[in-house]
């Protein structure tokens, strides 16, 4: 996943997974003089939730002596996530959950923050739990081919798109939590107020119940997909990366998903 001279940006939300990843990569990076590490945090603008996480993320970075870059939805898009959700509720277009919107806007924001710190790779703290949830989500949404793109090291599809890596993709969430407790690191433990609406939350409950009864289930699901991923990649129709006609960011469509969302809430 990493080269000896990578410029790594760790996506730190302030939760146990990302804080553990930050501490582990900081220790690893110390052994490689040509590598460098910084942290990036996205402030989606979720009242009563993200404010505390931002403080925790920046405390951890200060303690480790790591550069910390923050980017907010308001700065990039003109609205906080709370405002976007409220605006959407008032229109007839309430077709997407807060998490679906948040995911699209955060992916773009992470890429922009990564470019600001000159990153060659963005490391995210997706655990085995996140990965298996995403696999099942794609199946539930009838879009299994999408799994081809969501691999542990993403393709470098465009100069303006930073490669993403997932060093924790085989690590169960329980273990990242254990690491954070053992190391006595500060992390945010309250859940996002929008999380319970998402289908991901239902899938998390199902998977946890199955894992408890039949240990190894999550690992087996992940490994099964790894086996068929080459076929999924062949089945995926690779689209040419162009530039959005509105914002100029890389996209495979004429208008990128971010601008489509913003257009909808402005009408
Ligand atoms: S739970 Fe949903 S809305 Fe909250 S931060 Fe995560 S993706 Fe965004």
Short mmCIF file of C-alpha atoms and ligand atoms in Angstrom, two decimals:
data_model
loop_
_atom_site.label_atom_id
_atom_site.label_comp_id
_atom_site.label_asym_id
_atom_site.label_seq_id
_atom_site.Cartn_x
_atom_site.Cartn_y
_atom_site.Cartn_z
CA UNK A 1 0.00 0.00 0.00
CA UNK A 2 2.82 2.40 0.81
CA UNK A 3 6.17 3.30 -0.69
CA UNK A 4 9.21 4.44 1.31
CA UNK A 5 8.87 8.03 0.02
CA UNK A 6 5.09 8.52 0.07
CA UNK A 7 3.48 11.74 1.24
CA UNK A 8 0.63 10.30 3.28
CA UNK A 9 -2.47 12.15 4.37
CA UNK A 10 -4.49 10.28 7.01
CA UNK A 11 -8.21 11.01 6.98
CA UNK A 12 -8.93 11.59 10.67
CA UNK A 13 -12.53 11.95 11.77
CA UNK A 14 -11.76 11.76 15.49
CA UNK A 15 -13.34 8.32 15.94
CA UNK A 16 -11.47 5.28 17.30
CA UNK A 17 -10.59 3.81 13.89
CA UNK A 18 -9.03 6.90 12.38
CA UNK A 19 -7.27 7.93 15.60
CA UNK A 20 -5.72 4.43 15.89
CA UNK A 21 -4.64 4.57 12.24
CA UNK A 22 -3.04 7.97 12.78
CA UNK A 23 -1.01 6.70 15.74
CA UNK A 24 0.10 3.52 13.94
CA UNK A 25 1.10 5.33 10.73
CA UNK A 26 2.95 8.00 12.73
CA UNK A 27 5.08 5.25 14.30
CA UNK A 28 5.62 3.56 10.92
CA UNK A 29 6.51 6.79 9.14
CA UNK A 30 9.21 7.57 11.73
CA UNK A 31 11.24 4.67 10.35
CA UNK A 32 11.18 6.09 6.78
CA UNK A 33 13.01 9.45 6.57
CA UNK A 34 11.84 10.11 2.99
CA UNK A 35 8.16 9.63 3.82
CA UNK A 36 5.97 12.31 5.36
CA UNK A 37 2.66 12.27 7.17
CA UNK A 38 -0.12 14.78 7.71
CA UNK A 39 -3.74 14.55 8.82
CA UNK A 40 -6.84 15.82 7.06
CA UNK A 41 -10.24 16.29 8.69
CA UNK A 42 -13.51 17.18 7.02
CA UNK A 43 -15.99 19.30 8.94
CA UNK A 44 -19.35 18.36 7.45
CA UNK A 45 -21.16 20.76 9.74
CA UNK A 46 -23.14 18.40 11.98
CA UNK A 47 -24.17 20.27 15.10
CA UNK A 48 -23.36 18.65 18.43
CA UNK A 49 -21.29 15.92 16.78
CA UNK A 50 -18.55 17.11 14.49
CA UNK A 51 -17.40 20.00 16.77
CA UNK A 52 -16.19 17.57 19.44
CA UNK A 53 -14.61 15.23 16.85
CA UNK A 54 -12.66 18.15 15.33
CA UNK A 55 -11.21 19.02 18.74
CA UNK A 56 -10.19 15.40 19.39
CA UNK A 57 -8.61 15.07 15.93
CA UNK A 58 -6.59 18.24 16.40
CA UNK A 59 -5.51 17.27 19.97
CA UNK A 60 -4.15 13.95 18.67
CA UNK A 61 -2.29 15.68 15.82
CA UNK A 62 -0.78 18.23 18.20
CA UNK A 63 0.38 15.46 20.53
CA UNK A 64 2.05 13.62 17.66
CA UNK A 65 3.46 16.80 16.06
CA UNK A 66 1.58 16.20 12.81
CA UNK A 67 0.33 18.88 10.40
CA UNK A 68 -3.46 19.02 10.49
CA UNK A 69 -5.49 20.41 7.58
CA UNK A 70 -9.22 20.91 7.97
CA UNK A 71 -11.71 21.55 5.20
CA UNK A 72 -15.40 22.28 5.75
CA UNK A 73 -18.50 21.67 3.64
CA UNK A 74 -19.45 25.32 4.21
CA UNK A 75 -16.13 26.52 2.80
CA UNK A 76 -16.31 24.23 -0.26
CA UNK A 77 -20.03 24.08 -0.99
CA UNK A 78 -21.52 27.09 0.81
CA UNK A 79 -23.65 24.96 3.16
CA UNK A 80 -23.19 22.70 6.18
CA UNK A 81 -24.61 19.15 5.99
CA UNK A 82 -27.31 20.18 8.50
CA UNK A 83 -28.38 23.01 6.15
CA UNK A 84 -28.37 20.72 3.11
CA UNK A 85 -30.54 18.14 4.91
CA UNK A 86 -33.02 20.86 6.00
CA UNK A 87 -33.15 22.33 2.49
CA UNK A 88 -33.73 18.88 1.01
CA UNK A 89 -36.59 18.24 3.41
CA UNK A 90 -38.32 21.38 2.13
CA UNK A 91 -38.08 20.34 -1.53
CA UNK A 92 -39.77 17.54 -3.44
CA UNK A 93 -36.38 15.92 -4.12
CA UNK A 94 -35.95 14.14 -0.80
CA UNK A 95 -34.69 11.01 -2.46
CA UNK A 96 -31.33 10.60 -0.74
CA UNK A 97 -30.39 10.04 2.88
CA UNK A 98 -28.05 12.38 4.74
CA UNK A 99 -25.34 9.69 4.56
CA UNK A 100 -25.67 9.30 0.79
CA UNK A 101 -25.19 13.06 0.32
CA UNK A 102 -22.48 13.24 2.97
CA UNK A 103 -20.52 10.41 1.31
CA UNK A 104 -20.37 12.14 -2.08
CA UNK A 105 -19.45 15.55 -0.63
CA UNK A 106 -16.89 14.10 1.80
CA UNK A 107 -15.11 12.09 -0.90
CA UNK A 108 -14.60 15.29 -2.89
CA UNK A 109 -13.57 17.25 0.22
CA UNK A 110 -10.98 14.60 1.16
CA UNK A 111 -9.46 14.76 -2.30
CA UNK A 112 -9.25 18.56 -2.14
CA UNK A 113 -7.73 18.45 1.38
CA UNK A 114 -5.25 15.81 0.18
CA UNK A 115 -4.19 18.04 -2.72
CA UNK A 116 -3.70 20.94 -0.31
CA UNK A 117 -1.17 18.96 1.74
CA UNK A 118 0.49 17.55 -1.40
CA UNK A 119 -0.45 13.95 -0.60
CA UNK A 120 0.51 11.07 -2.88
CA UNK A 121 -1.84 8.74 -0.93
CA UNK A 122 -4.84 9.26 1.34
CA UNK A 123 -5.09 6.60 4.06
CA UNK A 124 -8.60 5.98 5.36
CA UNK A 125 -9.48 3.91 8.43
CA UNK A 126 -12.06 1.61 6.80
CA UNK A 127 -12.08 -1.58 8.84
CA UNK A 128 -13.14 -5.11 7.94
CA UNK A 129 -16.57 -4.16 9.32
CA UNK A 130 -16.87 -1.13 7.02
CA UNK A 131 -15.72 -3.12 4.01
CA UNK A 132 -18.17 -6.00 4.49
CA UNK A 133 -21.00 -3.53 5.15
CA UNK A 134 -20.16 -1.76 1.88
CA UNK A 135 -20.11 -5.06 -0.04
CA UNK A 136 -23.60 -5.94 1.25
CA UNK A 137 -24.82 -2.37 0.67
CA UNK A 138 -23.77 -2.60 -2.98
CA UNK A 139 -25.65 -5.90 -3.28
CA UNK A 140 -28.76 -4.42 -1.58
CA UNK A 141 -28.61 -1.48 -4.00
CA UNK A 142 -28.29 -3.86 -6.98
CA UNK A 143 -24.85 -2.48 -7.85
CA UNK A 144 -22.34 -5.25 -7.10
CA UNK A 145 -20.08 -4.04 -9.95
CA UNK A 146 -19.37 -0.93 -7.88
CA UNK A 147 -17.39 -3.19 -5.53
CA UNK A 148 -14.73 -3.42 -8.26
CA UNK A 149 -13.78 0.22 -7.64
CA UNK A 150 -13.87 0.09 -3.84
CA UNK A 151 -10.69 -1.90 -3.41
CA UNK A 152 -8.00 -1.54 -0.70
CA UNK A 153 -5.76 0.49 -3.04
CA UNK A 154 -7.74 2.54 -5.55
CA UNK A 155 -6.59 3.08 -9.14
CA UNK A 156 -4.85 6.32 -10.04
CA UNK A 157 -7.48 7.28 -12.61
CA UNK A 158 -6.54 10.96 -12.99
CA UNK A 159 -3.73 13.34 -11.96
CA UNK A 160 -6.17 15.30 -9.77
CA UNK A 161 -7.52 12.20 -8.02
CA UNK A 162 -5.34 11.02 -5.13
CA UNK A 163 -4.97 7.29 -4.63
CA UNK A 164 -6.72 5.98 -1.52
CA UNK A 165 -5.47 3.15 0.65
CA UNK A 166 -7.23 1.24 3.44
CA UNK A 167 -4.58 -0.22 5.78
CA UNK A 168 -7.26 -1.55 8.19
CA UNK A 169 -9.36 -3.38 5.59
CA UNK A 170 -8.66 -6.76 7.23
CA UNK A 171 -8.82 -5.52 10.84
CA UNK A 172 -12.09 -5.96 12.75
CA UNK A 173 -13.47 -2.79 14.34
CA UNK A 174 -13.24 -4.41 17.80
CA UNK A 175 -9.46 -4.53 17.43
CA UNK A 176 -9.05 -0.87 16.44
CA UNK A 177 -11.17 0.00 19.48
CA UNK A 178 -9.01 -2.23 21.67
CA UNK A 179 -5.86 -0.56 20.33
CA UNK A 180 -7.23 2.90 21.13
CA UNK A 181 -8.16 1.81 24.69
CA UNK A 182 -4.83 0.11 25.34
CA UNK A 183 -2.91 3.16 24.08
CA UNK A 184 -5.21 5.43 26.10
CA UNK A 185 -5.82 7.68 23.09
CA UNK A 186 -8.65 10.16 23.07
CA UNK A 187 -11.40 9.44 20.56
CA UNK A 188 -15.01 10.39 19.99
CA UNK A 189 -17.50 7.75 21.03
CA UNK A 190 -20.90 9.31 20.28
CA UNK A 191 -22.58 8.35 17.01
CA UNK A 192 -23.53 10.74 14.23
CA UNK A 193 -27.21 11.78 14.59
CA UNK A 194 -27.90 10.79 10.96
CA UNK A 195 -26.34 7.31 11.20
CA UNK A 196 -29.49 5.50 12.38
CA UNK A 197 -31.41 6.45 9.17
CA UNK A 198 -28.91 4.74 6.93
CA UNK A 199 -29.31 1.23 5.50
CA UNK A 200 -25.67 0.70 6.53
CA UNK A 201 -26.79 0.75 10.14
CA UNK A 202 -29.25 -2.13 9.58
CA UNK A 203 -26.56 -4.10 7.75
CA UNK A 204 -24.11 -3.45 10.62
CA UNK A 205 -26.59 -4.96 13.10
CA UNK A 206 -27.22 -8.03 10.91
CA UNK A 207 -23.49 -8.62 10.37
CA UNK A 208 -22.64 -8.22 14.06
CA UNK A 209 -25.35 -10.70 15.01
CA UNK A 210 -24.07 -13.20 12.42
CA UNK A 211 -20.44 -12.70 13.47
CA UNK A 212 -21.32 -13.37 17.09
CA UNK A 213 -23.10 -16.60 16.22
CA UNK A 214 -20.70 -17.65 13.46
CA UNK A 215 -17.25 -16.10 14.02
CA UNK A 216 -15.33 -15.40 10.81
CA UNK A 217 -18.39 -14.40 8.75
CA UNK A 218 -17.10 -10.89 7.98
CA UNK A 219 -13.70 -12.19 6.95
CA UNK A 220 -15.30 -14.83 4.68
CA UNK A 221 -17.49 -12.23 2.94
CA UNK A 222 -14.46 -9.99 2.36
CA UNK A 223 -12.31 -12.85 1.04
CA UNK A 224 -15.10 -14.04 -1.29
CA UNK A 225 -15.27 -10.62 -2.91
CA UNK A 226 -11.47 -10.49 -3.23
CA UNK A 227 -11.69 -13.70 -5.24
CA UNK A 228 -14.25 -12.33 -7.71
CA UNK A 229 -12.93 -8.75 -7.83
CA UNK A 230 -10.84 -9.33 -11.02
CA UNK A 231 -13.98 -10.54 -12.82
CA UNK A 232 -15.97 -7.59 -11.47
CA UNK A 233 -13.28 -5.22 -12.76
CA UNK A 234 -13.52 -6.80 -16.21
CA UNK A 235 -17.32 -6.48 -16.14
CA UNK A 236 -17.14 -2.81 -15.17
CA UNK A 237 -17.39 -0.45 -18.11
CA UNK A 238 -14.51 1.92 -17.42
CA UNK A 239 -15.63 5.47 -18.09
CA UNK A 240 -13.24 8.17 -19.27
CA UNK A 241 -12.42 10.73 -16.56
CA UNK A 242 -13.32 14.20 -17.83
CA UNK A 243 -13.93 17.52 -16.09
CA UNK A 244 -17.26 18.70 -14.64
CA UNK A 245 -18.70 21.49 -16.80
CA UNK A 246 -19.62 23.43 -13.63
CA UNK A 247 -16.78 23.04 -11.11
CA UNK A 248 -13.97 21.61 -13.25
CA UNK A 249 -13.28 18.68 -10.88
CA UNK A 250 -12.63 15.17 -12.30
CA UNK A 251 -15.79 13.21 -13.11
CA UNK A 252 -16.99 10.56 -15.51
CA UNK A 253 -20.23 12.46 -16.13
CA UNK A 254 -20.90 15.82 -17.75
CA UNK A 255 -21.91 17.29 -14.39
CA UNK A 256 -20.31 15.73 -11.30
CA UNK A 257 -22.40 14.23 -8.46
CA UNK A 258 -21.43 17.10 -6.12
CA UNK A 259 -22.78 19.74 -8.52
CA UNK A 260 -25.90 17.62 -9.16
CA UNK A 261 -26.62 17.59 -5.39
CA UNK A 262 -25.98 21.33 -5.03
CA UNK A 263 -28.15 22.12 -8.05
CA UNK A 264 -31.03 20.11 -6.57
CA UNK A 265 -31.02 21.89 -3.22
CA UNK A 266 -30.78 25.32 -4.89
CA UNK A 267 -33.90 24.77 -7.02
S1 LIG B 1 -23.05 8.81 9.65
FE1 LIG B 1 -23.67 9.55 7.64
S2 LIG B 1 -24.06 11.76 7.88
FE2 LIG B 1 -22.90 11.06 9.70
S3 LIG B 1 -20.76 11.50 9.16
FE3 LIG B 1 -21.16 9.35 8.56
S4 LIG B 1 -21.79 9.45 6.40
FE4 LIG B 1 -21.91 11.56 7.24
#
